[in-house]
XYZ file of N, CA, C and O in Angstrom:
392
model
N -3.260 13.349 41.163
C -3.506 11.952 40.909
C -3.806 11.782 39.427
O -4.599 12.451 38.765
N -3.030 10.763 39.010
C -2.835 10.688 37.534
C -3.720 9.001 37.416
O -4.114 8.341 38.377
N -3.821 8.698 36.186
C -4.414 7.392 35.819
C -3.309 6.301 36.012
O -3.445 5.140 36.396
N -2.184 6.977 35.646
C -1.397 6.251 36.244
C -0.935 5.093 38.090
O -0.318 4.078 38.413
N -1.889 6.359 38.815
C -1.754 6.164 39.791
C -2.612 5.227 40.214
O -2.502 4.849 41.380
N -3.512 4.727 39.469
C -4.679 3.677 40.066
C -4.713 2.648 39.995
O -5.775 2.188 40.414
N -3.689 1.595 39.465
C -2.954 0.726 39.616
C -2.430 0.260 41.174
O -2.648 -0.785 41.786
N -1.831 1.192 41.470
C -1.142 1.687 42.882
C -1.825 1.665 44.361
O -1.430 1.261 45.455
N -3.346 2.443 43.784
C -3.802 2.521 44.495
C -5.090 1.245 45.108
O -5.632 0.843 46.138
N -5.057 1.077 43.931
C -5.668 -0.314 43.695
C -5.324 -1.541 44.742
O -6.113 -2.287 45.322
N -3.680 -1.497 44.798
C -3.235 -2.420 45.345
C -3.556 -2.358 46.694
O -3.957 -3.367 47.275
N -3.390 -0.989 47.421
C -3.806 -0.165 48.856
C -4.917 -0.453 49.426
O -5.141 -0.430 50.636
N -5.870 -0.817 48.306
C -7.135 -1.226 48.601
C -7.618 -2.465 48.953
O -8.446 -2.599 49.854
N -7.122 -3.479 48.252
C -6.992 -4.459 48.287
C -6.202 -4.934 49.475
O -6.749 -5.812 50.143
N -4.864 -4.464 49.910
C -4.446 -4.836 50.971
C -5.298 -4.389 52.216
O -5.589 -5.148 53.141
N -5.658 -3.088 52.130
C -6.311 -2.686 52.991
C -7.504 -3.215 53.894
O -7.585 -3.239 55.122
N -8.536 -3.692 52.789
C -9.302 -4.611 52.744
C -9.326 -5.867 53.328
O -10.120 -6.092 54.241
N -8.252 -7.058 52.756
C -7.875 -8.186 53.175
C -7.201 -7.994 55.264
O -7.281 -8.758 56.226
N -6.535 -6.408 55.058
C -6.018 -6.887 56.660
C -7.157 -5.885 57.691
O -6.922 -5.949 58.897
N -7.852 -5.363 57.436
C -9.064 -4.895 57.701
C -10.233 -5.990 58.591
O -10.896 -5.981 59.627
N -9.985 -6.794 57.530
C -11.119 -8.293 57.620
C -10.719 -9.045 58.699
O -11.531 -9.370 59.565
N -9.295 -9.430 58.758
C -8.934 -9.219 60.298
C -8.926 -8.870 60.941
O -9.491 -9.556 61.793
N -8.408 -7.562 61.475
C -8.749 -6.291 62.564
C -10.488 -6.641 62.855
O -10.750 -7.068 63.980
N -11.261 -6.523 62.196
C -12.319 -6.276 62.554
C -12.223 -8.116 63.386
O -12.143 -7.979 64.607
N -12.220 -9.013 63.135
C -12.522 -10.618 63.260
C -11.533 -10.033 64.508
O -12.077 -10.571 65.473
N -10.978 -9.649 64.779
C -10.062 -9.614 66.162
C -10.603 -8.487 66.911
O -10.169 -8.636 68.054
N -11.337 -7.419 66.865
C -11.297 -6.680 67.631
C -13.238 -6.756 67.771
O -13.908 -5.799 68.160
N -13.912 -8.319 67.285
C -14.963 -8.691 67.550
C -16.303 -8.090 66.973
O -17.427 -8.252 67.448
N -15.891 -7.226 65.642
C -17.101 -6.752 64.900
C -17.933 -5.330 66.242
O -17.488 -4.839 67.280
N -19.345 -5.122 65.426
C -19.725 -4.131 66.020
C -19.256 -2.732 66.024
O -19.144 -2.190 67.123
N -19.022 -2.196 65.162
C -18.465 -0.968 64.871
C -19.138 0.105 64.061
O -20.134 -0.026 63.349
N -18.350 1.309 64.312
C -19.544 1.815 63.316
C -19.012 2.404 61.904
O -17.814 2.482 61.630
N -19.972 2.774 61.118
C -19.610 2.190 59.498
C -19.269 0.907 59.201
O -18.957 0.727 58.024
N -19.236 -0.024 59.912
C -18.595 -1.575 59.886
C -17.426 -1.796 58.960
O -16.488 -0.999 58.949
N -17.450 -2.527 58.427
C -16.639 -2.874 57.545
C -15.649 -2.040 56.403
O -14.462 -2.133 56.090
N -16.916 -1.086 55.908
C -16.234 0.085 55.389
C -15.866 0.912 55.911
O -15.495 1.820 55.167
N -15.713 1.178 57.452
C -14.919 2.274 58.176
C -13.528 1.662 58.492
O -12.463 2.273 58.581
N -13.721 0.521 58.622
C -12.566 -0.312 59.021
C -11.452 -0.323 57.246
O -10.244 -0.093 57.190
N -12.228 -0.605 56.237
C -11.126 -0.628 55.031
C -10.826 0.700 55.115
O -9.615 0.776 54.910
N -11.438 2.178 55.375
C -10.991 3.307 54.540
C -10.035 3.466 56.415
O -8.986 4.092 56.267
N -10.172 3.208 57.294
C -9.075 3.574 58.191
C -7.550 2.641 57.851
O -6.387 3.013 58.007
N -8.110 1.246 57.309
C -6.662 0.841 56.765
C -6.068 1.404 55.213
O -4.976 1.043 54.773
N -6.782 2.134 54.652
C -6.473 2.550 53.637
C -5.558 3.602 53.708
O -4.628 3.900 52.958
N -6.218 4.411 55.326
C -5.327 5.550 55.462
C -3.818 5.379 56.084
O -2.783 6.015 55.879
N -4.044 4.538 56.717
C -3.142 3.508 57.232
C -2.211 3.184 56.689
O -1.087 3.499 57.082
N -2.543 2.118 55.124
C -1.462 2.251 54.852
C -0.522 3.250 53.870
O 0.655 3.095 53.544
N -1.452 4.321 53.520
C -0.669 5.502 52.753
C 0.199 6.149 53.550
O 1.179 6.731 53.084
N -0.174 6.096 55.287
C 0.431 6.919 55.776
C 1.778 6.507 56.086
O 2.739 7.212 55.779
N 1.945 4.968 56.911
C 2.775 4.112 56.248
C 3.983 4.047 55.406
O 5.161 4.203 55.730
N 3.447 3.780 54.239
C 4.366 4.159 53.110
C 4.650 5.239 52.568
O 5.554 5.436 51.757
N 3.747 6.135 53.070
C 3.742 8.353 52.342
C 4.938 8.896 53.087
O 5.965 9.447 52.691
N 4.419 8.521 54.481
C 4.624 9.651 55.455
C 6.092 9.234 56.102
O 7.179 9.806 56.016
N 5.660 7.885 56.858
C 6.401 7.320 58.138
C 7.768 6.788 57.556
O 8.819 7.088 58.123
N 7.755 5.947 56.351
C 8.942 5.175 56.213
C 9.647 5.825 55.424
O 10.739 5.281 55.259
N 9.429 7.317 54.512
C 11.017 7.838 54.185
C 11.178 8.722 55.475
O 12.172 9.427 55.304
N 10.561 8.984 56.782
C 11.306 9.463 57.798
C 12.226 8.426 58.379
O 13.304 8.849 58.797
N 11.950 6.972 58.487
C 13.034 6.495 58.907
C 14.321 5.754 58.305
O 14.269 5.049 57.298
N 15.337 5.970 58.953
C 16.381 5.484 58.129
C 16.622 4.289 58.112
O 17.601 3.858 57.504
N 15.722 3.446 58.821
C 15.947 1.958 59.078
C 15.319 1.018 58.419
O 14.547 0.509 59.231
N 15.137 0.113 56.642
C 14.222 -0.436 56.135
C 14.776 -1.533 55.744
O 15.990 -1.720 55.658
N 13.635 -2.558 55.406
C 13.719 -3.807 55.022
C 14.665 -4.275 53.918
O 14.279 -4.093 52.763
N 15.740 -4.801 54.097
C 16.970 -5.285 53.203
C 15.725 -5.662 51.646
O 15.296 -4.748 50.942
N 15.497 -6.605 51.502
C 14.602 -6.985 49.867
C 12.900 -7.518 50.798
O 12.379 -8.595 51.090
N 12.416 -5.529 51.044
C 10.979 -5.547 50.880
C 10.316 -5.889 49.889
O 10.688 -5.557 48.763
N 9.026 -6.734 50.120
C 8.273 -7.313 48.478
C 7.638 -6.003 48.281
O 7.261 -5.450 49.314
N 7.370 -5.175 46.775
C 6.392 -4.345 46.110
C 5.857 -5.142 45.561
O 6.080 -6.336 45.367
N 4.869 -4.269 45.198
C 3.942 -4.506 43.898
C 3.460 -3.259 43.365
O 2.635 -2.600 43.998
N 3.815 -2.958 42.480
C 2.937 -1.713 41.600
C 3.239 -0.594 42.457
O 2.389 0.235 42.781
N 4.691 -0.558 42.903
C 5.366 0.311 43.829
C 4.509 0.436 45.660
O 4.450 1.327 46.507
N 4.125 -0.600 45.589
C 3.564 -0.322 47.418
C 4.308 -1.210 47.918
O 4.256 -2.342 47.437
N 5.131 -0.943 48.941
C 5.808 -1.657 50.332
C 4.920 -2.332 50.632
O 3.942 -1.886 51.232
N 5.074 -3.798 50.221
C 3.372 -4.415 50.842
C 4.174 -4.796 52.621
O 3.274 -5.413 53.192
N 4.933 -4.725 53.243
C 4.976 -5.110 54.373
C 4.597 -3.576 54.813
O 3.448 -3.261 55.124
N 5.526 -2.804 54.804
C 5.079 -1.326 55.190
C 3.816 -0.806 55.469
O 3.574 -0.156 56.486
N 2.792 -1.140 54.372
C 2.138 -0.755 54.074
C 0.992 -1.620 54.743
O -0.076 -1.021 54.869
N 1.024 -2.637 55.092
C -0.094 -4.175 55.505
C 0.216 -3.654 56.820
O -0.793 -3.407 57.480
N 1.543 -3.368 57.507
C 1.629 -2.923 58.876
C 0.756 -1.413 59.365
O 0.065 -1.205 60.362
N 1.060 -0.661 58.406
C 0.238 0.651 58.739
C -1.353 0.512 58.585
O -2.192 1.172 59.199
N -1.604 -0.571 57.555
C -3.053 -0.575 57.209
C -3.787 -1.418 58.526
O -4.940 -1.196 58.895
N -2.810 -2.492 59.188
C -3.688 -3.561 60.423
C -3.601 -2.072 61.753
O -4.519 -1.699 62.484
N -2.474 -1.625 61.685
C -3.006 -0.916 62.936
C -3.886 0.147 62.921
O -4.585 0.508 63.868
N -3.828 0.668 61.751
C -5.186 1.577 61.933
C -6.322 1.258 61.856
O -7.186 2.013 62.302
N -6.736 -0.259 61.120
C -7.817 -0.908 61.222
C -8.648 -1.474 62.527
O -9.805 -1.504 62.946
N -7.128 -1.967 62.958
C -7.424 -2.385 64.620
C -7.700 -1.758 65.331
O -8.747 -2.032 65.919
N -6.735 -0.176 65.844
C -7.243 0.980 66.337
C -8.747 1.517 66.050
O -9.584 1.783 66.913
N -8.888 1.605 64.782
C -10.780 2.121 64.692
C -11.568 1.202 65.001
O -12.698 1.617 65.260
N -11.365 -0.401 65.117
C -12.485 -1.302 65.746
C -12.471 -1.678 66.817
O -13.601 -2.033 67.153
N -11.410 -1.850 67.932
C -11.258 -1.514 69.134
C -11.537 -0.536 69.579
O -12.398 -0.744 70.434
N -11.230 0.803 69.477
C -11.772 1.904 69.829
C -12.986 2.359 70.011
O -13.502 2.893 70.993
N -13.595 1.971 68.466
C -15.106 2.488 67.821
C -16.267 1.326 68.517
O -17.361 1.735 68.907
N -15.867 -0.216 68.619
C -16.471 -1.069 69.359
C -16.642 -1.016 70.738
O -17.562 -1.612 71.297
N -15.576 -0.146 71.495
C -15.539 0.254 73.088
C -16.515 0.890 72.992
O -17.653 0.614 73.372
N -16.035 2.006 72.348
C -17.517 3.654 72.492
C -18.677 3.113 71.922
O -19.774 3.585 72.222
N -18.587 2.340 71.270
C -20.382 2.041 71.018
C -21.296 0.900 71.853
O -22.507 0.744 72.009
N -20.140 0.207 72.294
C -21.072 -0.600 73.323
C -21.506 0.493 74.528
O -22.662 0.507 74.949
N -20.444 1.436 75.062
C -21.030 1.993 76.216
C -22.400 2.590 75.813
O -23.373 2.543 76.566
N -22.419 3.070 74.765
C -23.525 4.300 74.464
C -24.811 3.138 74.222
O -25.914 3.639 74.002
N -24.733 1.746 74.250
C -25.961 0.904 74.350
C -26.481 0.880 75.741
O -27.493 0.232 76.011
């Protein structure tokens, strides 16, 4: 990771963040780490997203929007479901254990 790269990553965060804030408002708060477990699971979300998942597939968006090289659709998609997944999930298991 170069200085270069924090621009980039910047953006990850920020998206991450913004669709995070949803996930959590939809999957009814109560979680644990709150808010900040929910951005760093969409964070991972959406690296994995755009890292991992979409040069395995051969099937992509005719004129996807970037910014500062992030697939913001790619990337907003990988970041809501992992956000959603850890506050649904993490909100199930912690109500039982009340």
């Amino acid at each position: 990771m170069t200085l270069d790269d924090l621009p980039r990553i910047l953006v990850m965060v920020v998206l991450a963040a913004l669709l995070a804030y949803f996930a959590d408002l939809l999957a009814g708060g109560r979680v644990p780490l709150g808010f900040f477990g929910a951005v760093l699971f969409g964070l991972a979300g959406a690296w994995i997203a755009s890292e991992v998942i979409r040069p395995r597939i051969p099937m992509t968006l005719p004129k996807e929007p970037t910014f500062d090289g992030v697939a913001l659709v790619t990337a907003g998609i990988g970041a809501f479901i992992f956000s959603f997944a850890w506050c649904v999930l993490t909100s199930r298991v912690a109500r039982r254990w009340r």
